[in-house]
Coordinates of C-alpha atoms in Angstrom, one line a residue:
X1 CA 2.1 3.7 18.7
X2 CA 0.3 6.7 20.1
X3 CA 0.9 10.2 18.9
X4 CA 1.9 13.1 21.2
X5 CA -0.2 15.3 23.3
X6 CA -4.0 14.7 23.3
X7 CA -3.9 12.4 20.2
X8 CA -3.8 8.7 20.9
X9 CA -4.6 5.5 19.1
X10 CA -7.6 3.5 20.3
X11 CA -7.7 4.8 23.8
X12 CA -10.9 4.9 25.8
X13 CA -12.6 8.3 26.2
X14 CA -15.3 8.6 28.8
X15 CA -17.1 11.8 28.1
X16 CA -20.6 12.7 27.0
X17 CA -21.7 11.6 23.6
X18 CA -18.9 9.1 23.0
X19 CA -19.0 5.3 22.9
X20 CA -16.3 3.7 25.0
X21 CA -15.3 0.1 24.5
X22 CA -13.4 -0.6 27.7
X23 CA -12.3 -4.0 28.9
X24 CA -14.9 -3.7 31.7
X25 CA -17.8 -3.1 29.3
X26 CA -16.4 -5.0 26.3
X27 CA -19.0 -7.2 24.6
X28 CA -19.3 -9.0 21.3
X29 CA -19.6 -6.4 18.5
X30 CA -22.8 -6.7 16.6
X31 CA -23.6 -5.1 13.2
X32 CA -26.5 -5.8 10.8
X33 CA -23.8 -6.0 8.1
X34 CA -21.6 -8.6 9.7
X35 CA -20.9 -11.6 7.5
X36 CA -21.0 -14.9 9.5
X37 CA -18.1 -17.4 9.2
X38 CA -18.4 -19.7 6.3
X39 CA -19.7 -17.0 4.0
X40 CA -16.4 -15.4 2.9
X41 CA -16.8 -13.5 -0.4
X42 CA -20.3 -12.2 0.3
X43 CA -21.1 -8.5 0.7
X44 CA -20.8 -7.0 4.2
X45 CA -18.4 -6.4 7.1
X46 CA -15.6 -8.7 8.3
X47 CA -14.0 -8.0 11.6
X48 CA -12.8 -9.6 14.9
X49 CA -15.9 -9.5 17.1
X50 CA -13.8 -9.0 20.2
X51 CA -11.9 -6.0 18.7
X52 CA -12.0 -2.7 20.5
X53 CA -11.5 -1.0 17.1
X54 CA -14.5 -2.8 15.6
X55 CA -16.6 -1.9 18.6
X56 CA -15.8 1.8 18.1
X57 CA -16.4 1.7 14.4
X58 CA -19.7 -0.2 14.5
X59 CA -21.1 1.8 17.4
X60 CA -20.2 5.2 16.1
X61 CA -20.5 5.0 12.3
X62 CA -23.9 4.3 10.9
X63 CA -22.5 3.3 7.5
X64 CA -21.0 0.2 9.2
X65 CA -23.7 -0.3 11.9
X66 CA -26.9 -0.2 9.9
X67 CA -27.8 -2.3 6.8
X68 CA -29.8 0.5 5.4
X69 CA -26.8 2.8 5.6
X70 CA -24.4 0.3 4.0
X71 CA -23.3 1.0 0.4
X72 CA -26.0 0.5 -2.2
X73 CA -25.6 1.2 -5.9
X74 CA -28.6 2.3 -8.0
X75 CA -29.9 -0.3 -10.4
X76 CA -28.5 1.4 -13.5
X77 CA -24.9 1.3 -12.1
X78 CA -24.8 -2.3 -10.9
X79 CA -22.9 -3.5 -13.9
X80 CA -19.2 -3.5 -13.0
X81 CA -18.1 -1.8 -16.2
X82 CA -20.9 0.9 -16.1
X83 CA -19.9 1.8 -12.5
X84 CA -16.2 1.9 -13.5
X85 CA -16.6 4.0 -16.6
X86 CA -19.3 6.4 -15.4
X87 CA -17.3 7.3 -12.3
X88 CA -14.1 7.7 -14.4
X89 CA -15.4 9.8 -17.3
X90 CA -18.4 11.7 -15.9
X91 CA -17.0 13.0 -12.6
X92 CA -16.0 16.6 -12.8
X93 CA -14.8 18.4 -9.7
X94 CA -14.4 22.2 -10.3
X95 CA -12.0 24.2 -8.3
X96 CA -9.8 22.7 -5.6
X97 CA -10.6 21.1 -2.1
X98 CA -10.4 23.4 0.9
X99 CA -8.3 26.4 0.1
X100 CA -6.6 24.7 -2.9
X101 CA -3.4 22.7 -3.3
X102 CA 0.0 23.9 -2.3
X103 CA 2.7 22.0 -4.1
X104 CA 5.9 21.0 -2.3
X105 CA 8.9 19.2 -3.9
X106 CA 10.9 16.9 -1.7
X107 CA 14.3 15.7 -2.7
X108 CA 14.8 12.0 -1.8
X109 CA 18.1 10.5 -0.8
X110 CA 18.7 9.0 -4.3
X111 CA 18.2 12.4 -6.0
X112 CA 14.7 11.7 -7.0
X113 CA 12.0 14.4 -6.5
X114 CA 8.6 13.7 -4.9
X115 CA 5.7 16.0 -5.5
X116 CA 3.5 16.6 -2.5
X117 CA 0.2 18.5 -3.0
X118 CA -1.2 19.7 0.3
X119 CA -4.5 21.4 1.1
X120 CA -4.0 25.0 2.2
X121 CA -4.8 26.5 5.5
X122 CA -3.1 27.2 8.8
X123 CA -0.1 25.0 9.6
X124 CA -1.1 24.6 13.2
X125 CA -4.9 24.2 13.1
X126 CA -6.3 20.8 12.1
X127 CA -9.5 20.7 14.2
X128 CA -8.1 17.9 16.3
X129 CA -8.0 15.4 13.4
X130 CA -5.2 13.5 11.7
X131 CA -3.4 14.6 8.6
X132 CA -4.3 12.3 5.7
X133 CA -1.6 11.3 3.2
X134 CA -3.1 10.0 -0.1
X135 CA -1.8 7.9 -3.0
X136 CA -3.8 7.7 -6.2
X137 CA -4.1 4.6 -8.4
X138 CA -1.7 3.6 -11.2
X139 CA -0.3 6.7 -12.8
X140 CA -2.8 8.9 -10.9
X141 CA -2.2 12.1 -9.0
X142 CA -3.8 14.9 -7.0
X143 CA -5.8 15.8 -10.1
X144 CA -7.9 12.6 -9.9
X145 CA -11.5 13.2 -8.9
X146 CA -11.4 10.7 -6.0
X147 CA -8.3 12.3 -4.4
X148 CA -9.8 15.8 -4.9
X149 CA -13.1 14.8 -3.4
X150 CA -11.6 13.0 -0.4
X151 CA -9.5 16.1 0.2
X152 CA -12.6 18.2 -0.1
X153 CA -14.5 16.0 2.4
X154 CA -11.6 16.2 4.8
X155 CA -11.4 19.9 4.4
X156 CA -15.1 20.2 5.5
X157 CA -14.1 18.6 8.8
X158 CA -11.2 21.0 9.1
X159 CA -8.6 18.3 8.5
X160 CA -5.5 18.7 6.4
X161 CA -4.5 16.3 3.6
X162 CA -1.7 15.8 1.2
X163 CA -1.5 13.8 -2.0
X164 CA 1.8 12.1 -2.8
X165 CA 2.3 12.0 -6.5
X166 CA 4.5 8.9 -7.2
X167 CA 7.5 9.4 -9.3
X168 CA 6.7 10.1 -12.9
X169 CA 3.2 11.3 -12.1
X170 CA 1.5 14.6 -11.4
X171 CA 3.8 16.5 -13.7
X172 CA 6.5 16.5 -11.2
X173 CA 10.2 16.9 -12.3
X174 CA 12.1 13.9 -13.3
X175 CA 15.5 14.0 -11.4
X176 CA 16.5 10.4 -11.2
X177 CA 16.2 7.2 -13.1
X178 CA 14.0 5.5 -10.6
X179 CA 10.3 5.0 -11.4
X180 CA 7.7 3.5 -9.0
X181 CA 6.6 0.0 -8.1
X182 CA 4.0 -1.6 -5.9
X183 CA 6.5 -2.1 -3.1
X184 CA 10.2 -1.6 -3.5
X185 CA 11.2 2.0 -3.7
X186 CA 7.7 3.3 -3.3
X187 CA 7.3 2.2 0.4
X188 CA 10.6 4.0 1.1
X189 CA 9.2 7.1 -0.5
X190 CA 6.1 6.9 1.6
X191 CA 8.1 6.7 4.8
X192 CA 10.3 9.6 3.6
X193 CA 7.2 11.8 3.1
X194 CA 5.6 10.7 6.4
X195 CA 8.9 11.6 8.2
X196 CA 8.8 15.0 6.5
X197 CA 5.2 15.6 7.6
X198 CA 6.0 14.6 11.2
X199 CA 8.7 17.2 11.2
X200 CA 6.1 19.8 10.1
X201 CA 3.2 18.5 12.3
X202 CA 4.8 16.7 15.3
X203 CA 1.6 16.6 17.3
X204 CA -0.6 15.3 14.5
X205 CA -1.2 11.6 13.7
X206 CA -0.4 10.9 10.0
X207 CA -2.8 8.4 8.4
X208 CA -2.8 7.0 4.8
X209 CA -5.4 6.5 2.1
X210 CA -4.6 4.5 -1.1
X211 CA -6.6 3.7 -4.1
X212 CA -5.9 0.7 -6.4
X213 CA -2.1 0.4 -6.9
X214 CA -1.8 3.3 -4.4
X215 CA -3.7 1.1 -1.9
X216 CA -1.3 -1.7 -2.6
X217 CA 1.7 0.6 -1.9
X218 CA 0.0 2.0 1.3
X219 CA -0.8 -1.5 2.5
X220 CA 2.8 -2.6 1.9
X221 CA 4.1 0.5 3.8
X222 CA 1.9 -0.3 6.7
X223 CA 3.0 -4.0 6.8
X224 CA 6.6 -3.1 6.5
X225 CA 6.6 -0.6 9.3
X226 CA 5.5 -3.4 11.7
X227 CA 9.1 -4.7 11.6
X228 CA 10.9 -1.3 11.7
X229 CA 12.3 -0.1 15.0
X230 CA 14.9 2.5 16.0
X231 CA 18.1 1.6 17.9
X232 CA 16.3 2.6 21.2
X233 CA 13.4 0.3 20.4
X234 CA 11.0 3.1 19.4
X235 CA 9.0 3.3 16.2
X236 CA 10.6 5.4 13.4
X237 CA 9.4 8.9 12.6
X238 CA 7.9 7.8 9.3
X239 CA 5.2 5.8 11.0
X240 CA 1.6 5.8 9.9
X241 CA -1.0 5.6 12.7
X242 CA -3.6 4.0 10.5
X243 CA -4.6 3.5 6.8
X244 CA -7.6 3.0 4.5
X245 CA -7.1 0.8 1.5
X246 CA -9.7 1.1 -1.3
X247 CA -10.0 -1.1 -4.5
X248 CA -6.5 -2.5 -4.0
X249 CA -5.0 -5.5 -5.8
X250 CA -4.1 -7.8 -2.9
X251 CA -2.9 -10.5 -5.3
X252 CA -1.2 -8.9 -8.2
X253 CA -0.7 -12.1 -10.2
X254 CA -4.5 -12.7 -10.0
X255 CA -5.2 -9.1 -11.0
X256 CA -3.2 -9.4 -14.2
X257 CA -5.2 -12.5 -15.1
X258 CA -8.4 -10.5 -14.5
X259 CA -7.0 -7.9 -17.0
X260 CA -6.4 -10.7 -19.5
X261 CA -10.2 -11.3 -19.8
X262 CA -12.4 -9.4 -22.2
X263 CA -13.5 -6.6 -21.8
X264 CA -11.0 -5.9 -19.1
X265 CA -8.3 -6.1 -21.7
X266 CA -9.4 -2.6 -22.7
X267 CA -8.4 -1.3 -19.3
X268 CA -5.2 -3.3 -19.5
X269 CA -4.2 -1.6 -22.8
X270 CA -5.0 1.9 -21.5
X271 CA -3.1 1.3 -18.3
X272 CA -0.1 -0.2 -20.2
X273 CA 0.1 2.7 -22.6
X274 CA 0.0 5.2 -19.7
X275 CA 2.9 3.4 -18.0
X276 CA 5.0 3.6 -21.1
X277 CA 4.3 7.3 -21.6
X278 CA 5.2 8.1 -17.9
X279 CA 8.3 6.0 -17.8
X280 CA 9.9 7.1 -21.1
X281 CA 11.0 10.6 -19.8
X282 CA 13.0 8.7 -17.1
X283 CA 14.7 6.5 -19.6
X284 CA 15.4 9.3 -22.1
X285 CA 16.8 11.6 -19.5
X286 CA 18.8 9.0 -17.6
X287 CA 19.6 6.5 -20.2
X288 CA 23.1 5.8 -19.0
X289 CA 21.9 5.3 -15.4
X290 CA 19.1 3.0 -16.6
X291 CA 21.6 1.0 -18.7
X292 CA 24.1 0.7 -15.8
X293 CA 21.3 -0.3 -13.4
X294 CA 20.0 -3.1 -15.7
X295 CA 23.6 -4.2 -16.4
X296 CA 24.2 -4.6 -12.6
X297 CA 21.1 -6.8 -12.5
X298 CA 22.4 -8.8 -15.5
X299 CA 19.2 -7.9 -17.4
X300 CA 19.2 -6.4 -20.9
X301 CA 17.7 -2.9 -21.3
X302 CA 15.5 -3.3 -24.4
X303 CA 13.9 0.1 -25.1
X304 CA 12.1 -1.3 -28.1
X305 CA 10.3 -3.8 -26.0
X306 CA 9.4 -1.2 -23.4
X307 CA 7.9 1.1 -26.1
X308 CA 6.0 -1.8 -27.6
X309 CA 4.5 -2.9 -24.3
X310 CA 0.7 -3.3 -24.8
X311 CA -0.2 -4.6 -21.3
X312 CA 0.6 -3.8 -17.7
X313 CA 2.3 -7.2 -17.4
X314 CA 4.5 -6.5 -20.5
X315 CA 5.7 -3.3 -19.0
X316 CA 6.4 -4.9 -15.6
X317 CA 8.3 -7.7 -17.3
X318 CA 10.5 -5.3 -19.2
X319 CA 10.9 -2.5 -16.7
X320 CA 9.5 -2.8 -13.2
X321 CA 10.6 -6.3 -12.4
X322 CA 14.3 -6.0 -13.6
X323 CA 14.7 -2.5 -12.3
X324 CA 13.7 -3.4 -8.8
X325 CA 15.7 -6.7 -8.7
X326 CA 13.1 -9.3 -9.6
X327 CA 13.6 -12.2 -11.9
X328 CA 10.2 -11.8 -13.7
X329 CA 6.9 -10.0 -13.5
X330 CA 5.5 -13.1 -11.7
X331 CA 8.3 -12.8 -9.1
X332 CA 7.7 -9.1 -8.7
X333 CA 3.9 -9.6 -8.2
X334 CA 4.5 -12.3 -5.6
X335 CA 6.9 -10.1 -3.6
X336 CA 4.6 -7.0 -3.8
X337 CA 1.2 -8.6 -3.1
X338 CA 0.0 -7.7 0.4
X339 CA -2.3 -10.7 0.7
X340 CA 0.3 -13.2 1.9
X341 CA 1.5 -10.9 4.7
X342 CA -1.8 -9.8 6.1
X343 CA -2.8 -12.1 9.0
X344 CA -4.1 -12.2 12.5
X345 CA -1.1 -10.2 13.8
X346 CA -0.3 -7.9 10.8
X347 CA -0.8 -5.1 10.4
X348 CA -0.3 -3.9 14.0
X349 CA -2.1 -0.6 13.5
X350 CA -5.7 0.0 12.3
X351 CA -6.4 -0.7 8.7
X352 CA -9.7 -0.3 6.8
X353 CA -10.1 -2.3 3.6
X354 CA -12.9 -1.3 1.2
X355 CA -13.3 -3.7 -1.8
X356 CA -16.0 -4.1 -4.4
X357 CA -16.6 -7.8 -5.1
X358 CA -17.3 -7.0 -8.8
X359 CA -14.1 -5.1 -9.5
X360 CA -13.2 -5.7 -13.2
X361 CA -9.6 -4.6 -12.9
X362 CA -8.1 -6.0 -9.6
X363 CA -10.6 -8.9 -9.0
X364 CA -11.4 -10.2 -5.6
X365 CA -8.7 -12.8 -5.0
X366 CA -6.6 -12.0 -1.9
X367 CA -9.1 -9.8 -0.1
X368 CA -8.2 -10.6 3.5
X369 CA -11.6 -12.0 4.7
X370 CA -10.0 -14.6 7.1
X371 CA -7.4 -12.2 8.5
X372 CA -10.1 -9.6 9.2
X373 CA -11.9 -12.0 11.5
X374 CA -8.7 -12.7 13.4
X375 CA -6.8 -9.4 13.5
X376 CA -8.3 -6.8 15.9
X377 CA -6.7 -4.0 13.9
X378 CA -8.3 -5.0 10.6
X379 CA -11.8 -3.9 9.5
X380 CA -13.0 -5.0 6.0
X381 CA -16.1 -3.7 4.1
X382 CA -16.9 -5.7 1.0
X383 CA -19.5 -4.2 -1.3
X384 CA -21.6 -6.2 -3.8
X385 CA -21.2 -3.5 -6.5
X386 CA -18.9 -0.6 -7.1
X387 CA -16.7 -1.7 -10.0
X388 CA -13.2 -0.3 -9.9
X389 CA -13.1 3.0 -8.0
X390 CA -16.7 3.5 -8.8
X391 CA -19.1 3.1 -5.8
X392 CA -21.6 5.1 -7.7
X393 CA -24.5 6.2 -5.5
X394 CA -26.4 8.4 -8.0
X395 CA -26.2 11.7 -9.8
X396 CA -27.3 13.6 -6.6
X397 CA -24.3 12.1 -4.8
X398 CA -21.7 13.2 -7.3
X399 CA -21.5 9.8 -9.0
X400 CA -19.9 8.3 -5.9
X401 CA -17.6 11.0 -4.6
X402 CA -18.0 14.4 -3.0
X403 CA -18.4 16.8 -6.0
X404 CA -18.7 20.0 -3.9
X405 CA -17.3 23.2 -5.3
X406 CA -16.4 26.3 -3.4
X407 CA -19.8 27.7 -4.2
X408 CA -21.9 24.7 -3.1
X409 CA -19.6 23.2 -0.5
X410 CA -22.6 22.2 1.7
X411 CA -25.1 21.2 -0.9
X412 CA -23.7 17.8 -1.7
X413 CA -22.7 15.6 1.2
X414 CA -19.6 13.4 1.2
X415 CA -20.1 10.0 -0.5
X416 CA -20.4 6.7 1.3
X417 CA -16.7 5.9 0.8
X418 CA -15.6 9.3 2.2
X419 CA -18.0 9.0 5.2
X420 CA -16.7 5.5 5.9
X421 CA -13.0 6.4 5.5
X422 CA -13.1 9.7 7.5
X423 CA -15.3 8.0 10.2
X424 CA -12.8 5.3 10.4
X425 CA -9.9 7.7 11.0
X426 CA -12.0 9.7 13.5
X427 CA -12.5 6.7 15.7
X428 CA -9.3 4.8 15.0
X429 CA -7.1 7.9 15.8
X430 CA -9.3 9.6 18.3
X431 CA -8.9 12.9 20.0
X432 CA -11.1 14.8 22.5
X433 CA -12.4 16.9 19.6
X434 CA -13.0 14.2 17.1
X435 CA -14.3 11.2 19.0
X436 CA -18.0 12.1 18.7
X437 CA -21.0 10.2 17.5
X438 CA -21.7 11.5 13.9

């Protein structure tokens, strides 16, 4: 599971200024934010107290170690809908992170085209850090404020990042009938892109960040790779070293029920409409392929029903489920939900989960509280507030995300989520250069 050269995954480093969690010095990990057993579903941290990963994270990252540094939302943003809407509509990030995006188009084996937006800079230099592959939420892209700001925060550390725009998003070309889903097809696309990045950066660990549905896709990719091996027993090239999952729906059936409740129905209608608008170019351009694909699944292609879909579940019932070989939306959700497959042994590489307990879009069902106490590779931060992709800290913190422009790059520090995620990668995929106490 280790990378090449001086990069390695969770290896002990015994040099000045670094906390080492060796077997000789291992002790029970303590944090002011730790949630004791029997209190699942309350705000705080969930982790295996004998985990080397947890030791490194708690000892080196104050956002995890100290209660005063854990996420706190201002009083005016503690309503789940206020946090969600303010962060969505009022964030404005001018310019581009780092030296700007460089778009690359990758042609997948099925003829589809994947748009990959990478931060600029030297191909070789990465300041000893990992390369971060990001996937935005449902229908999102590299243009979303949270992807831009995470890329900006990574650029400040000298780290490269790339945003994978899922098929039909990010104004990428439509060259095949296939759309995206929460698992089938999409996880293959993730591995394809990671393999490409490993060809370009063979000595750099590739890590993933996913938000909302992108977090679901990233979690599924991480869980699937546990079972993938080459003929010689080695891990495949498209292998993620670690991942951070933010505001993800771990139980998709539950999340659609959350969206059925007022006023979350407003989000549902907006998301459903967006899915229809992004999918129709695929259907219109590849109508014969769509028809043939649905016929092979013995499912009727009813374009009228697709166009009239008002909710996410409607769209998934008429498009996503049948296209990817599922009997119904319920069957698709059950197959694609990560919750049932996260346990004391899976995933096998470090995974950070950040979930707001008041999320009005994905809900809180399926958050892997129990698994986090058992799996030494799983570290979970549950915040009391945050809404969906909100985590608003205040106007001075860019409404929850790094809002720095090229002109004031040092004036606004990265947000709590960015500090937590980048700190996680720094100590989960450590190098001589990056494993330092912040």
